[in-house]
């Protein structure tokens, strides 16, 4: 079946209209980028995931699908748990098919003598440096300038919980108001990994759990209802009278 | 999370499905075709034991659990059918050195169990978000002993006077046969006629998949 942008697509559907966008530019051809859920076979483009087909300017096509299992992809920020220390690398569980490696030199200010103090069981926020289907994924906790930015070890008095990958994508969308509304009446610190793990720390245990519940409830809440959702949670926490 | 009740023509028994009902699985479904019900759950892609590892493709493990007792020879046959048909549907080369587990639990059997199991595992695969070449739909049919008539999607009582029983699975692009299972004696022309009829009916199942996905995509 042929589908176009905005439709609900199934694996095996083929895309139409892709060629016509190529001609839109006067002389130069526009490059079409196929995102997740799409693949090219010969001169046809097939869908390989079920979801909603979306397009973003200039010509980026992708399928927005529901997923729970993380498949590593380069450049994404993830929340992981250190499971093993061996030699000069740490093994980190990020919820993918394989454990990721993290070099002890990949921290801000780390040298051969000055090792970072990481224990088994620590939660870290790191960036995927290498992610290919044939190789072990590799993480780093610094950017290309050698600075930490927001990456690194997350403090142990926070809480980590898992959710679906599509929820994380929804929350990290700049148009999603949840974090802003939630932050109006309570202070919290949060790290959302693209691997479906969220680390959160608020002022008290109650507030942490309440904020986590608000995030999980947001999966089936549209943006306009989020105000109501947060108000209800603040009421139960007695933050507002 | 999404409950669906669609009456699809009189040729197929009504289908019913609930998606994403297991919290620990990466993809799961409860699929009903008439009274035949199967719960399917998928885990993966995950780490694989070295003896089952394939360096160039995703390996698939299927576990089918019948309602009572341990799995028998017939159940192993269902596992093989599902593994082979899923392997053709999934883009196996995208995840080398990993495996997925498909777990199926029979809840009720009133005919057409194999077809129901294949459809349930396909819906679970769709839910898990694994990359697939196409979706597959399985249809069962039988040939009546006295009249020689082809009956689509028969239940247990109809199956008692069956001369032959078929189950076919088709892909969603060209409607080619992915898997075929037959029991009993039949002639070549009867076989071809039943393939033809099942192929037409399989479209209803593909439409059902799409409807389920549509309902689900709108809630998230």
XYZ file of C-alpha atoms in Angstrom:
461
model
C 0.000 0.000 0.000
C 1.218 3.492 -0.818
C 1.269 6.002 2.015
C 2.022 9.680 2.447
C 3.038 11.961 5.335
C 0.752 11.923 8.370
C -0.651 8.453 7.698
C -0.466 5.502 10.024
C 2.006 3.198 8.328
C 2.754 -0.507 8.592
C 5.899 -2.449 7.715
C 5.926 -3.144 3.978
C 4.170 0.055 2.903
C 5.938 2.087 0.227
C 6.295 5.841 0.232
C 5.012 8.020 -2.570
C 5.670 11.739 -3.099
C 9.317 11.420 -2.166
C 10.434 12.118 -5.708
C 8.304 15.201 -6.179
C 9.920 16.982 -3.243
C 13.235 16.456 -4.920
C 12.181 18.654 -7.825
C 10.920 21.514 -5.685
C 14.266 23.315 -5.671
C 14.830 25.179 -8.927
C 18.056 23.706 -10.192
C 19.679 21.849 -7.386
C 18.092 18.662 -6.144
C 17.034 18.555 -2.574
C 18.601 15.804 -0.498
C 16.053 13.497 1.048
C 16.985 12.059 4.430
C 15.391 8.813 5.527
C 15.159 8.596 9.296
C 14.311 5.689 11.582
C 11.721 3.254 10.319
C 12.429 3.783 6.627
C 14.665 1.928 4.207
C 15.468 2.126 0.539
C 15.333 -0.814 -1.794
C 16.248 0.024 -5.388
C 14.361 3.223 -6.207
C 11.537 2.532 -3.770
C 11.297 3.551 -0.137
C 9.750 1.059 2.249
C 8.470 1.484 5.777
C 9.823 -1.024 8.310
C 8.134 0.063 11.547
C 4.513 0.622 12.488
C 3.672 4.170 13.511
C 2.958 7.597 12.081
C 4.938 8.840 9.105
C 6.295 12.328 9.687
C 8.215 14.875 7.670
C 10.348 17.760 8.767
C 11.800 20.498 6.594
C 13.746 20.451 4.379
C 13.135 16.795 3.533
C 13.587 14.556 6.532
C 11.239 11.607 6.711
C 10.851 9.303 9.698
C 8.377 6.996 11.385
C 7.285 7.876 14.901
C 6.794 4.491 16.535
C 6.272 2.945 19.921
C 9.249 1.073 21.297
C 10.490 -0.192 24.622
C 13.821 -1.799 23.789
C 16.742 0.543 23.193
C 18.869 0.145 20.095
C 22.036 2.271 20.415
C 22.451 5.134 18.021
C 25.351 7.563 17.766
C 25.153 10.907 19.545
C 22.275 10.082 21.883
C 22.430 10.813 25.604
C 21.673 7.812 27.796
C 21.333 6.947 31.460
C 23.327 3.818 32.352
C 24.373 1.796 35.357
C 27.994 0.751 35.893
C 28.120 -3.032 36.193
C 31.807 -3.885 36.006
C 35.239 -2.327 36.434
C 37.930 -4.064 34.432
C 41.362 -2.649 33.624
C 40.950 0.744 32.037
C 37.292 0.471 31.067
C 33.953 0.372 32.783
C 31.068 -1.768 31.539
C 27.792 0.095 31.554
C 24.300 -1.352 31.230
C 22.203 0.924 29.011
C 19.355 -1.511 28.341
C 20.576 -2.476 24.875
C 21.469 -5.960 23.645
C 25.057 -5.508 24.767
C 26.744 -3.647 27.591
C 28.439 -0.428 26.556
C 32.054 0.358 27.382
C 33.206 3.580 28.993
C 36.897 4.454 29.143
C 38.117 5.960 32.410
C 39.843 8.649 30.370
C 36.530 9.837 28.946
C 35.783 12.120 31.898
C 36.520 15.784 32.381
C 40.010 16.267 33.800
C 40.795 12.547 33.911
C 44.372 11.440 33.360
C 46.180 8.128 33.762
C 47.003 9.063 37.332
C 43.834 10.900 38.198
C 41.117 8.313 37.698
C 37.459 9.160 38.141
C 35.922 7.649 41.237
C 33.248 5.332 39.846
C 31.835 2.340 41.695
C 29.812 -0.603 40.451
C 26.155 0.392 40.711
C 26.705 4.093 40.041
C 24.320 5.785 37.632
C 25.872 7.835 34.862
C 24.605 10.150 32.150
C 26.709 9.678 29.032
C 26.768 10.200 25.279
C 26.944 7.400 22.716
C 30.202 7.797 20.810
C 30.244 4.560 18.840
C 27.058 2.716 18.017
C 27.078 0.276 15.153
C 25.314 -3.015 14.737
C 28.548 -5.004 14.555
C 30.424 -3.340 17.388
C 30.110 -2.864 21.091
C 28.605 0.533 21.898
C 31.008 3.018 23.478
C 30.126 5.872 25.795
C 31.866 9.118 26.767
C 31.191 11.613 29.520
C 32.852 14.591 27.810
C 32.085 16.630 24.719
C 34.571 17.331 21.927
C 36.058 20.238 23.899
C 36.884 17.939 26.802
C 34.242 19.574 28.961
C 31.743 17.679 31.025
C 28.687 19.830 30.315
C 25.785 18.035 31.946
C 27.250 14.546 31.520
C 28.878 12.467 34.258
C 27.963 10.622 37.428
C 24.456 11.189 38.771
C 24.136 11.468 42.528
C 22.941 8.392 44.372
C 20.070 10.076 46.227
C 18.017 10.350 43.058
C 15.746 7.721 41.544
C 15.983 5.901 38.223
C 12.916 4.512 36.528
C 12.245 3.091 33.093
C 9.641 4.073 30.550
C 9.028 3.587 26.837
C 11.363 5.212 24.335
C 8.500 7.086 22.732
C 7.698 8.752 26.054
C 11.252 10.091 26.367
C 11.064 11.422 22.818
C 7.753 13.082 23.627
C 9.122 14.700 26.808
C 12.302 15.964 25.171
C 10.335 17.579 22.364
C 10.704 21.351 22.938
C 6.952 21.724 22.502
C 6.175 19.457 25.450
C 5.257 21.671 28.430
C 5.428 19.043 31.179
C 8.842 19.869 32.649
C 8.072 23.579 32.654
C 4.692 23.167 34.353
C 6.109 20.701 36.856
C 8.938 23.087 37.736
C 6.622 25.943 38.582
C 5.894 24.755 42.112
C 8.556 22.205 42.879
C 12.284 22.096 42.366
C 13.718 19.011 40.743
C 16.734 17.800 38.821
C 16.268 15.384 35.956
C 18.264 13.446 33.371
C 16.283 11.785 30.587
C 18.158 9.140 28.608
C 17.079 8.214 25.099
C 17.310 4.597 26.259
C 14.073 4.928 28.215
C 15.626 5.574 31.612
C 14.955 8.712 33.570
C 16.890 9.811 36.643
C 15.089 12.263 38.869
C 15.817 13.981 42.161
C 13.507 16.397 43.970
C 13.585 17.972 47.419
C 12.031 15.008 49.237
C 11.236 11.366 48.568
C 7.521 12.127 48.247
C 8.110 14.815 45.673
C 10.490 12.572 43.716
C 7.912 9.805 43.505
C 5.134 12.230 42.626
C 7.171 13.793 39.833
C 8.065 10.338 38.514
C 4.383 9.410 38.486
C 3.532 12.607 36.655
C 6.104 11.743 33.979
C 4.782 8.201 33.573
C 1.209 9.471 33.379
C 2.227 11.914 30.646
C 2.544 9.061 28.152
C -1.213 9.005 27.594
C -1.823 12.696 28.195
C -2.050 15.304 25.476
C -0.130 18.554 25.933
C -3.239 20.568 26.786
C -4.182 18.214 29.643
C -0.762 18.353 31.292
C -1.632 21.491 33.253
C -4.468 19.589 34.921
C -2.265 16.595 35.603
C 0.383 18.684 37.351
C -2.216 20.602 39.351
C -3.602 17.327 40.670
C -0.171 16.163 41.733
C 0.665 19.442 43.419
C -2.589 19.243 45.302
C -1.808 15.797 46.685
C 1.633 17.013 47.695
C 0.042 20.004 49.442
C 2.378 22.340 47.611
C -0.432 24.701 46.768
C -3.342 25.402 49.057
C -4.374 -0.786 26.394
C -6.317 -0.655 23.160
C -9.251 -2.915 22.882
C -10.663 -3.617 19.549
C -13.776 -5.380 18.454
C -14.422 -5.493 14.757
C -16.790 -7.756 12.969
C -14.973 -8.645 9.778
C -17.258 -10.143 7.206
C -18.893 -13.477 7.799
C -15.996 -15.444 6.338
C -13.645 -14.934 9.264
C -14.470 -15.349 12.898
C -14.454 -12.014 14.746
C -10.982 -10.920 15.777
C -10.147 -9.219 19.017
C -6.887 -7.931 20.309
C -5.297 -6.198 23.244
C -1.851 -4.760 22.716
C 1.004 -4.111 25.127
C -0.570 -5.928 28.059
C 2.625 -7.408 29.522
C 4.770 -4.832 31.294
C 8.095 -6.662 31.210
C 8.064 -7.711 27.564
C 9.293 -5.409 24.813
C 6.231 -6.211 22.771
C 3.150 -8.203 23.673
C -0.368 -8.928 22.595
C -3.407 -11.000 23.424
C -5.007 -12.071 20.194
C -8.366 -13.762 19.780
C -9.786 -15.292 16.630
C -13.254 -16.460 17.529
C -12.665 -18.353 20.750
C -9.075 -19.309 19.980
C -6.899 -17.111 22.167
C -3.147 -16.712 22.424
C -0.957 -14.406 24.485
C 2.351 -13.549 22.825
C 5.310 -11.700 24.273
C 8.573 -10.655 22.658
C 11.865 -9.908 24.357
C 14.835 -8.504 22.557
C 17.083 -7.825 20.763
C 19.184 -9.065 23.659
C 22.473 -10.763 24.396
C 22.777 -14.278 23.017
C 24.398 -17.426 24.302
C 27.490 -18.276 22.267
C 26.147 -21.562 20.861
C 23.087 -19.885 19.369
C 24.881 -16.792 18.115
C 24.765 -16.033 14.409
C 27.416 -13.536 13.378
C 25.463 -12.171 10.444
C 21.859 -12.144 11.610
C 19.414 -11.972 14.445
C 18.588 -15.392 15.858
C 15.029 -16.108 16.857
C 13.896 -18.399 19.637
C 10.255 -19.370 19.920
C 8.728 -20.992 22.980
C 5.181 -22.225 22.746
C 3.436 -23.332 25.924
C 0.216 -25.340 25.601
C -2.650 -24.944 28.044
C -1.845 -28.112 29.972
C 1.231 -30.268 30.322
C 4.662 -29.899 28.756
C 5.191 -29.019 25.094
C 4.675 -31.982 22.748
C 5.831 -32.743 19.228
C 2.931 -30.816 17.665
C 3.844 -27.768 19.713
C 7.422 -27.960 18.474
C 5.994 -27.892 14.965
C 4.139 -24.650 15.731
C 7.379 -23.185 17.096
C 9.221 -24.062 13.896
C 6.513 -22.558 11.699
C 6.514 -19.328 13.697
C 10.288 -19.074 13.768
C 10.613 -19.546 10.025
C 7.800 -17.140 9.152
C 9.039 -14.464 11.558
C 12.553 -14.813 10.231
C 11.299 -13.989 6.755
C 9.369 -10.970 8.027
C 12.008 -9.393 10.269
C 15.028 -7.555 8.855
C 17.378 -10.044 10.498
C 20.597 -8.532 9.157
C 20.028 -5.290 11.107
C 20.819 -6.862 14.474
C 23.657 -9.363 14.160
C 24.953 -11.208 17.246
C 21.679 -10.758 19.076
C 18.540 -12.772 19.586
C 14.871 -12.275 20.263
C 12.599 -14.565 22.241
C 9.015 -15.025 21.195
C 6.947 -16.575 23.973
C 3.472 -17.837 23.244
C 0.911 -19.055 25.709
C -2.188 -20.871 24.539
C -5.239 -19.671 26.429
C -8.013 -21.406 24.530
C -8.092 -23.577 21.451
C -11.168 -23.891 19.305
C -9.634 -24.477 15.914
C -7.134 -22.553 13.794
C -4.493 -22.500 16.517
C -1.494 -22.225 14.185
C -2.991 -19.315 12.261
C -3.866 -17.568 15.496
C -0.345 -18.107 16.856
C 1.277 -16.642 13.743
C -1.023 -13.621 13.779
C -0.410 -13.076 17.493
C 3.358 -13.175 17.065
C 3.139 -10.751 14.142
C 1.096 -8.289 16.211
C 3.575 -8.597 19.062
C 6.403 -7.898 16.609
C 4.599 -4.796 15.364
C 4.198 -3.668 18.979
C 7.855 -4.295 19.813
C 9.002 -1.832 17.138
C 11.437 -4.235 15.528
C 12.276 -3.418 11.914
C 10.336 -5.652 9.560
C 10.254 -6.143 5.816
C 6.517 -6.756 5.851
C 3.770 -8.015 8.118
C 2.387 -11.514 7.830
C -1.165 -12.746 8.115
C -2.157 -16.378 8.522
C -5.493 -17.806 7.409
C -6.805 -21.302 7.992
C -9.395 -23.129 5.930
C -10.785 -26.638 5.464
C -12.474 -28.795 2.856
C -15.710 -30.397 3.961
C -15.900 -34.166 3.595
C -19.373 -34.512 2.000
C -19.765 -31.388 -0.077
C -16.142 -30.609 -0.944
C -16.835 -26.994 -0.069
C -14.022 -24.735 1.191
C -14.839 -23.292 4.607
C -12.760 -20.358 5.829
C -11.468 -20.125 9.382
C -13.339 -23.170 10.734
C -13.904 -23.818 14.438
C -13.660 -27.142 16.285
C -17.159 -28.373 15.456
C -16.739 -27.687 11.747
C -13.315 -29.342 11.753
C -14.871 -32.692 12.793
C -16.102 -33.335 9.259
C -13.071 -32.014 7.450
C -11.368 -33.878 4.627
C -8.348 -31.621 4.623
C -7.156 -28.675 6.660
C -4.847 -25.857 5.514
C -3.066 -22.950 7.111
C -1.340 -20.348 4.950
C 0.604 -17.239 5.854
C 0.991 -14.372 3.382
C 3.236 -11.325 3.278
C 1.690 -7.869 3.062
C 3.482 -6.591 -0.049
C 2.853 -9.107 -2.811
C 0.651 -11.541 -0.883
C 3.152 -14.319 -1.528
C 2.969 -17.465 0.558
C 5.360 -17.334 3.508
C 4.283 -20.533 5.180
C 1.981 -23.396 4.372
C 0.708 -26.267 6.499
C -1.724 -28.971 5.462
C -3.349 -32.041 7.002
C -5.378 -34.694 5.156
C -5.877 -35.733 1.533
C -6.681 -33.292 -1.241
C -6.205 -32.826 -4.961
C -4.029 -30.220 -6.619
C -6.991 -28.167 -7.835
C -8.498 -28.130 -4.345
C -5.191 -26.929 -2.965
C -4.879 -24.102 -5.497
C -8.492 -23.064 -4.950
C -7.946 -22.846 -1.198
C -4.748 -20.803 -1.639
C -6.656 -18.368 -3.816
C -9.492 -17.961 -1.369
C -7.204 -17.538 1.642
C -5.171 -14.946 -0.215
C -8.260 -12.796 -0.690
C -9.321 -13.185 2.922
C -5.858 -12.322 4.258
C -6.523 -8.680 3.331
C -9.054 -8.520 6.191
C -6.326 -9.431 8.645
C -3.938 -6.818 7.243
C -6.713 -4.252 7.549
C -7.236 -5.358 11.129
C -3.530 -4.843 11.905
C -3.692 -1.360 10.456
C -6.785 -0.501 12.441
C -5.162 -1.646 15.666
C -2.033 0.371 14.920
C -4.145 3.407 14.096
C -6.030 3.219 17.392
C -2.813 2.758 19.255
C -0.818 5.473 17.501
C -3.504 8.013 18.297
C -3.502 7.377 22.032
C 0.243 7.812 22.471
